[in-house]
N, CA and C of each residue as an Amber inpcrd file, in Angstrom:
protein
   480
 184.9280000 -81.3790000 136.9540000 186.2680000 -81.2480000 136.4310000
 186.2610000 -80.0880000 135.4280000 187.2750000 -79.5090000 135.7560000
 187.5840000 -77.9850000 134.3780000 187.9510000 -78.5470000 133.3040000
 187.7860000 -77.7490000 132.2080000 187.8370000 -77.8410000 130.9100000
 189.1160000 -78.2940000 130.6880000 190.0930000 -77.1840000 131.5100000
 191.6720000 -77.4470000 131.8470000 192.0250000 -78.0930000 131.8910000
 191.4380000 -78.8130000 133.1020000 192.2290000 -80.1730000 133.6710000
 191.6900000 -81.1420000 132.9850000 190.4940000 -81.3190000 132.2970000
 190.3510000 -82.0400000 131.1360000 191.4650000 -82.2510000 129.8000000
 191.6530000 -81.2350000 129.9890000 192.5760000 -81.1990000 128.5250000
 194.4360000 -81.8910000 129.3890000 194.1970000 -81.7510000 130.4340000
 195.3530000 -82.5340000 130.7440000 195.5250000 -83.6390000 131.0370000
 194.2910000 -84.1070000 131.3500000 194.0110000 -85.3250000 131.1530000
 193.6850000 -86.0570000 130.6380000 193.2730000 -85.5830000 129.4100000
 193.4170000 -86.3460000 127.6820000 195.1500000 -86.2130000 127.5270000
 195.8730000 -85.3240000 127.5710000 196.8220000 -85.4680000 127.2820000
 197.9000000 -87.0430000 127.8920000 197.6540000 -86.6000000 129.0500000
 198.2570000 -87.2970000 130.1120000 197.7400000 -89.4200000 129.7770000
 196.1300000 -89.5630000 129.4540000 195.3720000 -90.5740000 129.4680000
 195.4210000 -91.4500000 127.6810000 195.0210000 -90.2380000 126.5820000
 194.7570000 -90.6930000 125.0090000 195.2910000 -92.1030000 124.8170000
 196.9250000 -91.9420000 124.8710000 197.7380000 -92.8170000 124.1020000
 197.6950000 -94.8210000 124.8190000 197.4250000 -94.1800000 126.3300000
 196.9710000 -95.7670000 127.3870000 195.4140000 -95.9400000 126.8790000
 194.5410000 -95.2800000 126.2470000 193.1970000 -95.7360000 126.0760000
 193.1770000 -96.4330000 124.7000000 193.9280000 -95.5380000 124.0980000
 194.1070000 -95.4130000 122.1810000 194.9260000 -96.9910000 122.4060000
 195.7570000 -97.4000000 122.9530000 196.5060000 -98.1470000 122.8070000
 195.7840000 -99.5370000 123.5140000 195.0910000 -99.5030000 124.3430000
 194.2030000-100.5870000 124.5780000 193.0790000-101.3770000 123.5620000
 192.3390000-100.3990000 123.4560000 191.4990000-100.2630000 122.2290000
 192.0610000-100.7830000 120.7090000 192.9380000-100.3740000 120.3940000
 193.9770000-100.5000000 119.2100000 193.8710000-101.8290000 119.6110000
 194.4810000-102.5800000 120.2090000 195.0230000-104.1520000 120.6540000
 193.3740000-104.8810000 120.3900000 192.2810000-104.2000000 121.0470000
 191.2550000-104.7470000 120.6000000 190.7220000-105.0280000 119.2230000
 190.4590000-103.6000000 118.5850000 189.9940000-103.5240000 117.5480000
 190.6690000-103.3750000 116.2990000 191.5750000-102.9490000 116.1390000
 192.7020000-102.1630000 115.1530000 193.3880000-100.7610000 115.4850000
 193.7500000-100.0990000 114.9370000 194.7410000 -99.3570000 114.8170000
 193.4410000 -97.8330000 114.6040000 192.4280000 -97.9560000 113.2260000
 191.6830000 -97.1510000 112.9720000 190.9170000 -96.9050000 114.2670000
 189.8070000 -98.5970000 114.3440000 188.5760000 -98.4980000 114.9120000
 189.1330000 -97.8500000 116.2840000 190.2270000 -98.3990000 116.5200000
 190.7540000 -97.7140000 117.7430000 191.2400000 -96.2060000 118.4040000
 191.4120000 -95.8020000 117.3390000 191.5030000 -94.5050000 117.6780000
 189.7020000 -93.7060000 117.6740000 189.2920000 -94.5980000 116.3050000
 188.0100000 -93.6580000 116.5220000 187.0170000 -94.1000000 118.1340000
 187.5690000 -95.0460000 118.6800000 186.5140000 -95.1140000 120.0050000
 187.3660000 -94.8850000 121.3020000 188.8790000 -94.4890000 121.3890000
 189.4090000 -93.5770000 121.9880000 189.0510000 -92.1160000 121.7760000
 188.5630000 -91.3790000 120.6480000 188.1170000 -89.9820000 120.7850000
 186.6980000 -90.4030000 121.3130000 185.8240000 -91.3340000 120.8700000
 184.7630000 -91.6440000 121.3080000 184.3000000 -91.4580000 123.0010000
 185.5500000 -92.2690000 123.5220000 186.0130000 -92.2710000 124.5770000
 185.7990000 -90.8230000 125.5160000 186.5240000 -89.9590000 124.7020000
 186.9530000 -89.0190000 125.0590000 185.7790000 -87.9520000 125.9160000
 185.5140000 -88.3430000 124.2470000 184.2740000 -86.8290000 123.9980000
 183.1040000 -87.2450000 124.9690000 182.8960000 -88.5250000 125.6650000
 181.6460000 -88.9680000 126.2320000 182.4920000 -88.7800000 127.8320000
 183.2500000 -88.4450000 128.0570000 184.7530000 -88.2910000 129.2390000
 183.9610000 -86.9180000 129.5380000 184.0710000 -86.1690000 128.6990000
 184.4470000 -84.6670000 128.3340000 182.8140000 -84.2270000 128.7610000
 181.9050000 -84.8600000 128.2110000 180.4470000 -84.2640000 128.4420000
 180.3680000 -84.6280000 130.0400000 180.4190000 -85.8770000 130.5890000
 180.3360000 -86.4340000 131.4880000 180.7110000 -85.6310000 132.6520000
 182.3490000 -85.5350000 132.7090000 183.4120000 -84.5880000 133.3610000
 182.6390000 -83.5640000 134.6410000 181.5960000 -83.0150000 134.3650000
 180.8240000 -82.4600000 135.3080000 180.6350000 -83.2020000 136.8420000
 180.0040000 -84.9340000 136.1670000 179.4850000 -85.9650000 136.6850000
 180.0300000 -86.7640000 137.1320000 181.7630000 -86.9000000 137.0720000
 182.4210000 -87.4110000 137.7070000 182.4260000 -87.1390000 139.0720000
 182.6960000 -88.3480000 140.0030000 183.0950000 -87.5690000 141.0560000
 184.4420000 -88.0600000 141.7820000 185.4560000 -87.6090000 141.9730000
 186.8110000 -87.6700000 142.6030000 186.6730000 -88.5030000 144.0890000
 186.0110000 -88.3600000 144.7250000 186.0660000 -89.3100000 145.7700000
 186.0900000 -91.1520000 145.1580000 185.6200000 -91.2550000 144.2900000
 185.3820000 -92.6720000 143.6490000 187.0960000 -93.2260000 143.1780000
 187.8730000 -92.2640000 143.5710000 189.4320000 -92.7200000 143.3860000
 190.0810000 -92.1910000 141.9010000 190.4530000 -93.0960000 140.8970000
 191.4710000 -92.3990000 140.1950000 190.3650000 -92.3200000 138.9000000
 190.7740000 -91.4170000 138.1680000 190.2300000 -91.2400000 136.7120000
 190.3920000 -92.2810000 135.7480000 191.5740000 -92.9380000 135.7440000
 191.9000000 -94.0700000 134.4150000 190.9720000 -95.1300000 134.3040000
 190.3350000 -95.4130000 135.5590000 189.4860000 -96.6020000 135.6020000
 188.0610000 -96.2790000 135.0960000 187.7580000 -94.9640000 135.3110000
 186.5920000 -94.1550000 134.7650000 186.6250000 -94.3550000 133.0230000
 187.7490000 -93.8300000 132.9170000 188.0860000 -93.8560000 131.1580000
 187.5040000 -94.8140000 130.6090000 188.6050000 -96.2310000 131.2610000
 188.6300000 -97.3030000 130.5710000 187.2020000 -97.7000000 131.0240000
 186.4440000 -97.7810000 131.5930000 184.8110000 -98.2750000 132.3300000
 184.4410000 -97.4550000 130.9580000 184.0260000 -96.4250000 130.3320000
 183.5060000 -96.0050000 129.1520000 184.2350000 -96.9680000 128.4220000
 185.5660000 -96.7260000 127.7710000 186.2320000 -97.5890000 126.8670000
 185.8490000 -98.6590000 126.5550000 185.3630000 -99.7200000 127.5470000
 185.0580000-100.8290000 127.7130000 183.5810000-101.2450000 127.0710000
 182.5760000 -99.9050000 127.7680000 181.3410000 -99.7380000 127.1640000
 181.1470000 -99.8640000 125.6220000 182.1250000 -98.4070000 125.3480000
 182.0530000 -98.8700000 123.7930000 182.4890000 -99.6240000 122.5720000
 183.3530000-100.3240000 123.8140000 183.3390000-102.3340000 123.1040000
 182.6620000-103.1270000 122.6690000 181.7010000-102.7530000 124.1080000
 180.6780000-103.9830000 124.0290000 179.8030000-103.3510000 123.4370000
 179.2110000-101.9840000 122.8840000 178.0070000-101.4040000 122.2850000
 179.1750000-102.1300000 120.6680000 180.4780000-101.8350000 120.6150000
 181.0040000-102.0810000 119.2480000 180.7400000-103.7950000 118.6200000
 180.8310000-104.5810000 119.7830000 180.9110000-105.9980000 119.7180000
 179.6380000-106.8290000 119.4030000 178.4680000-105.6600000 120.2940000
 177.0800000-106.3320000 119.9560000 176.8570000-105.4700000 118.7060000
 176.8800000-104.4150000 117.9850000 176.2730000-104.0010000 117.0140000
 177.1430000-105.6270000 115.3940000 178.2970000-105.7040000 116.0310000
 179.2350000-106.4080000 115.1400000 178.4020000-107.3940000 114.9010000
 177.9930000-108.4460000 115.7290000 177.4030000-109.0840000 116.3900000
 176.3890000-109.6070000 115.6090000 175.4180000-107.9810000 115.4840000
 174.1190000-108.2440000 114.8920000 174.1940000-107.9370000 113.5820000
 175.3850000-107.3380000 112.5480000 175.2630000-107.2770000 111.3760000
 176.1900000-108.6080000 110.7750000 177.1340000-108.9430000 111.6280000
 177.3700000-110.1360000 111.0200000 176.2030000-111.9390000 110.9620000
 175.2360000-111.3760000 111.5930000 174.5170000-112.3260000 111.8590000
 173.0460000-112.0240000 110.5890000 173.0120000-110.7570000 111.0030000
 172.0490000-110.1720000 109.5110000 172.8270000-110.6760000 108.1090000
 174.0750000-110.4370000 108.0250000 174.8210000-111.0350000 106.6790000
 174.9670000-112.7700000 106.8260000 175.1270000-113.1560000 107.5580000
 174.3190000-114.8640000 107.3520000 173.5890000-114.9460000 107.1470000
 172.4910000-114.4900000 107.6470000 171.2130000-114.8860000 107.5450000
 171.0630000-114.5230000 105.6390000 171.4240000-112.9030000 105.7260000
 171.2460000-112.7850000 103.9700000 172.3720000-113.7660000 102.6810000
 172.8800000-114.3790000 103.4370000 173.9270000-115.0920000 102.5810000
 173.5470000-116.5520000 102.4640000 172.9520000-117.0470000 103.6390000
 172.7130000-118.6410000 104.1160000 173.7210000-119.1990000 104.5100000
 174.9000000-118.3810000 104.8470000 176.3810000-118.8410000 105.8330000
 176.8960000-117.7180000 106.6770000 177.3560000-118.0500000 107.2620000
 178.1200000-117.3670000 108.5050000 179.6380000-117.1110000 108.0860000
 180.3280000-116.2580000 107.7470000 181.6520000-116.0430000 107.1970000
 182.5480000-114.8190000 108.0640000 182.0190000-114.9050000 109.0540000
 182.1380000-114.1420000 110.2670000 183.8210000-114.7140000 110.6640000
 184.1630000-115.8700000 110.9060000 185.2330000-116.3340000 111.1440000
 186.4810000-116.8030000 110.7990000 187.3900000-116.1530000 110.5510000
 188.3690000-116.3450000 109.5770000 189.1760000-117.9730000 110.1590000
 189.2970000-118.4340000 108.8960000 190.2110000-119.7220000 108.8910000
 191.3150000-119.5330000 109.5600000 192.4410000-118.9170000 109.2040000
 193.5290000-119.1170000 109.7990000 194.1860000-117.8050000 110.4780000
 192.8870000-117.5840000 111.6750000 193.2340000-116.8590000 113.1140000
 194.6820000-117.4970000 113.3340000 195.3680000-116.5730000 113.6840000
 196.4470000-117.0960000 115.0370000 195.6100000-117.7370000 116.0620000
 196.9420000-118.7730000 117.0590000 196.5240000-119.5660000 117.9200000
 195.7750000-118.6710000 119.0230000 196.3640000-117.9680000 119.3080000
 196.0900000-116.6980000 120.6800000 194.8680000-116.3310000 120.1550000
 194.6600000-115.8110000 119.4450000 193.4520000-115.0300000 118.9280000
 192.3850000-115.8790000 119.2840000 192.1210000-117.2710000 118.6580000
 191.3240000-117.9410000 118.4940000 191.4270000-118.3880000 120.4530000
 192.1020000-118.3460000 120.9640000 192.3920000-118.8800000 122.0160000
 191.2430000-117.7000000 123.1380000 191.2480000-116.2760000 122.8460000
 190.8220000-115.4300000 123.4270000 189.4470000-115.3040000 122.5820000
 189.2770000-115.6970000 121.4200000 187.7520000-115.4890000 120.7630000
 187.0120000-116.4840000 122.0520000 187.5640000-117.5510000 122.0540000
 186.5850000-118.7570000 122.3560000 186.2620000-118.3950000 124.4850000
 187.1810000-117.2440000 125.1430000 186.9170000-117.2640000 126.2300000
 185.5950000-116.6930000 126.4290000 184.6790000-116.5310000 127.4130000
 183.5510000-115.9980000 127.4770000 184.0230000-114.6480000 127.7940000
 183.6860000-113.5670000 127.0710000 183.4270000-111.9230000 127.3920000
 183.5490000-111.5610000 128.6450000 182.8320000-111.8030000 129.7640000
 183.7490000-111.6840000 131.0850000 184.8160000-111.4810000 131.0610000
 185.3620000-113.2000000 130.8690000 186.9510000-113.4150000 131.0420000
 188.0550000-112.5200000 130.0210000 187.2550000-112.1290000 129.1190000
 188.3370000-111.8500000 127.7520000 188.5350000-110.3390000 128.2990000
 187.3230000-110.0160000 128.6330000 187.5110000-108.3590000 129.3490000
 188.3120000-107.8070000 130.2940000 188.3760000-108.6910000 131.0250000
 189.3100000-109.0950000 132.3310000 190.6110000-109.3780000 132.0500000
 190.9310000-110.3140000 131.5570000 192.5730000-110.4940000 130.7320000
 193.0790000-109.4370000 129.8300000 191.8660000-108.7290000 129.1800000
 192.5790000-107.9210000 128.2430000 193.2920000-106.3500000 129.2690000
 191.9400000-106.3280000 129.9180000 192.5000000-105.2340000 130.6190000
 193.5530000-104.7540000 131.5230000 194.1370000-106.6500000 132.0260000
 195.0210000-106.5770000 132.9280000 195.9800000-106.2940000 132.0310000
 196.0690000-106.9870000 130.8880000 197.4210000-107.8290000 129.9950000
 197.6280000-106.6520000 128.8540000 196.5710000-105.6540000 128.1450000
 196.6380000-104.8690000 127.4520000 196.3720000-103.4970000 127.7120000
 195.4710000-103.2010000 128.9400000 195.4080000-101.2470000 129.0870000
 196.1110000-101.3140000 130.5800000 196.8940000-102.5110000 130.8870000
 197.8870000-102.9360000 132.2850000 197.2800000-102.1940000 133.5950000
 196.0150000-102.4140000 134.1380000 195.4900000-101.8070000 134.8770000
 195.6510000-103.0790000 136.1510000 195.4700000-102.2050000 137.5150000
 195.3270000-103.1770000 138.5760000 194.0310000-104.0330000 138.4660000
 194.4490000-105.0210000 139.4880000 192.9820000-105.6390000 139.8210000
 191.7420000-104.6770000 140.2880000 192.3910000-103.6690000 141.2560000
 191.0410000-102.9750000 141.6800000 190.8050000-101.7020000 140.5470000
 191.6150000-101.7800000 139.9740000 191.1190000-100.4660000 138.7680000
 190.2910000-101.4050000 137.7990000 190.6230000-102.9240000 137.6320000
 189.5310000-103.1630000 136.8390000 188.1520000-103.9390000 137.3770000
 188.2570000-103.8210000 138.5890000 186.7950000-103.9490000 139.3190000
 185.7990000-102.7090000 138.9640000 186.9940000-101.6790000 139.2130000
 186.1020000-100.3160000 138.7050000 186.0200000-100.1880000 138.0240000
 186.3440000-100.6120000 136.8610000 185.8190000-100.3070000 135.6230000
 184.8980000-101.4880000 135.3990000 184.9510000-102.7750000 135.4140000
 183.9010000-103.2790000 135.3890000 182.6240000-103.4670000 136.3840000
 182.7640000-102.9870000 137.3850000 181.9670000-102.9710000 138.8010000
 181.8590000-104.0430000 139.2690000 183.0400000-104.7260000 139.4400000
 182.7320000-105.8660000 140.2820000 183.9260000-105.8720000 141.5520000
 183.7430000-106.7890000 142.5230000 184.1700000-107.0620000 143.3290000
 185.7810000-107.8720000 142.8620000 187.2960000-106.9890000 143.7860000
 188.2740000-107.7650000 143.3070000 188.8080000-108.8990000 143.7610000
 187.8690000-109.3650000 143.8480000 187.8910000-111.4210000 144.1140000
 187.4900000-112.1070000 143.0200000 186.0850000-111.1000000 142.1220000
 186.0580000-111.8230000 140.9120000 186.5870000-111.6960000 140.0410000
 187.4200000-110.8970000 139.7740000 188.4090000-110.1440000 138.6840000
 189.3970000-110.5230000 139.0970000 190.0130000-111.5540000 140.3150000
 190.9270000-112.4060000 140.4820000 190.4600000-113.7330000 139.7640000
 189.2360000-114.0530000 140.2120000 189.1410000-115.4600000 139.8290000
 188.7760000-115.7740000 138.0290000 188.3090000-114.3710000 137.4120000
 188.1740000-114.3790000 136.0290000 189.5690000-114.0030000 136.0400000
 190.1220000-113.5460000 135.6590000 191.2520000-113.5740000 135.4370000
 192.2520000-114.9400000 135.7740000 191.9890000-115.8100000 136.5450000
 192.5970000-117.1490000 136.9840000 191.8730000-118.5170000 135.8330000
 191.0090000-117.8920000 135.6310000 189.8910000-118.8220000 134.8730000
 190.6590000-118.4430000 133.0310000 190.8760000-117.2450000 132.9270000
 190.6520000-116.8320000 131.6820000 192.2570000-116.9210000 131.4010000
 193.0200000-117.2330000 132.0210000 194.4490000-117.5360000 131.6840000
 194.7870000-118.9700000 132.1130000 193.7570000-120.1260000 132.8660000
 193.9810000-121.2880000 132.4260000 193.4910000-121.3270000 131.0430000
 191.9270000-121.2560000 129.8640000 191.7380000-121.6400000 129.4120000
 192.5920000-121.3960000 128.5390000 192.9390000-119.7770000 128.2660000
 194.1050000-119.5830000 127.3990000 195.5200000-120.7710000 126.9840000
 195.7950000-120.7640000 128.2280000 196.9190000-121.6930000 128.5590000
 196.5220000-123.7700000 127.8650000 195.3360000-123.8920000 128.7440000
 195.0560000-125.0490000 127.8310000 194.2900000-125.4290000 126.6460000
 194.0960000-124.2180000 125.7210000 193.9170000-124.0980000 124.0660000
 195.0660000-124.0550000 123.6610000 195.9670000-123.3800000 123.8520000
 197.4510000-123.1300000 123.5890000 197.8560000-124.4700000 123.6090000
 197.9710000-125.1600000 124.6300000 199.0280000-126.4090000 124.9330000
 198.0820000-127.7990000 123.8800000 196.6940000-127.5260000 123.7990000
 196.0080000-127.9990000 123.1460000 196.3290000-128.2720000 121.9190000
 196.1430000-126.5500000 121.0070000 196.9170000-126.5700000 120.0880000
 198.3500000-127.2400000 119.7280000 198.8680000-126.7760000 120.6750000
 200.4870000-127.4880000 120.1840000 200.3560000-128.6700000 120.5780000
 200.0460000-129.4550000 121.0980000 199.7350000-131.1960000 121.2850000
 198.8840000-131.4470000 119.7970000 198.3330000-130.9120000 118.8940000
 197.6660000-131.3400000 117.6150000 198.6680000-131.0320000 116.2920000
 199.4990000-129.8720000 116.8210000 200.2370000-129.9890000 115.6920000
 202.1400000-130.6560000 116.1380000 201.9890000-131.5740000 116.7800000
 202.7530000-132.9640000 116.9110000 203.8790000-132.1710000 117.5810000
């Protein structure tokens, strides 16, 4: 890919990556792993190859990466600060219902829902980005919006 058409395709791509990411992480962390995004796009870009179908799924397949490099480093310093504290304070008390509803799905599933529900990608764009087959990115996705659904109804059955 040219430098060119790189640059038009940051243009064209930033604000759907920036804006996924954002929903994940915040507003900051999010922009900084949308340029993150970018710049690892941009080196890569050589190494792409166009027969593999559309670019967005490429993006977000990095995007995604540097989630999970963001989620496990999180991961291991919030677990280093328990350990140095003798508590775990990693978890805030009064999450929203949803939040807590999507903490508790397994990473698979949360990856899968987010991507459909927040960077609004197809099923087969997010096979490609996660490399899987789109039967399982049907059935995580079927899995990861019952549990949603019955924490939710959960919740509201406890508070009367």
């Amino acid at each position: 890919m040219r430098a060119e058409a790189f640059e038009e395709l940051f243009e064209r791509q930033f604000d759907s990556v920036y804006g996924y990411l954002a929903r994940r992480v915040g507003p900051e962390l999010g922009r900084d792993l949308a340029s993150e995004t970018f710049t690892r796009a941009f080196a890569a870009r050589r190494g792409y190859d166009p027969t593999r179908g559309e670019v967005r799924p490429w993006l977000f397949g990095i995007a995604n990466n540097l989630l999970r490099r963001h989620y496990r480093d999180e991961e291991r310093r919030l677990q280093a600060f328990a350990r140095l504290n003798g508590r775990d304070e990693s978890v805030a008390q009064e999450e929203p219902r949803l939040a807590d509803a999507l903490a508790a799905l397994p990473r698979e599933e949360r990856d899968v829902l987010l991507l459909f529900a927040w960077a609004d990608l197809a099923y087969a764009e997010i096979a490609t980005v996660l490399e899987l087959p789109v039967g399982t990115v049907r059935s995580r996705l079927h899995r990861a919006r019952a549990h949603v659904r019955a924490a939710l109804e959960h919740e509201e059955a406890l508070d009367g």
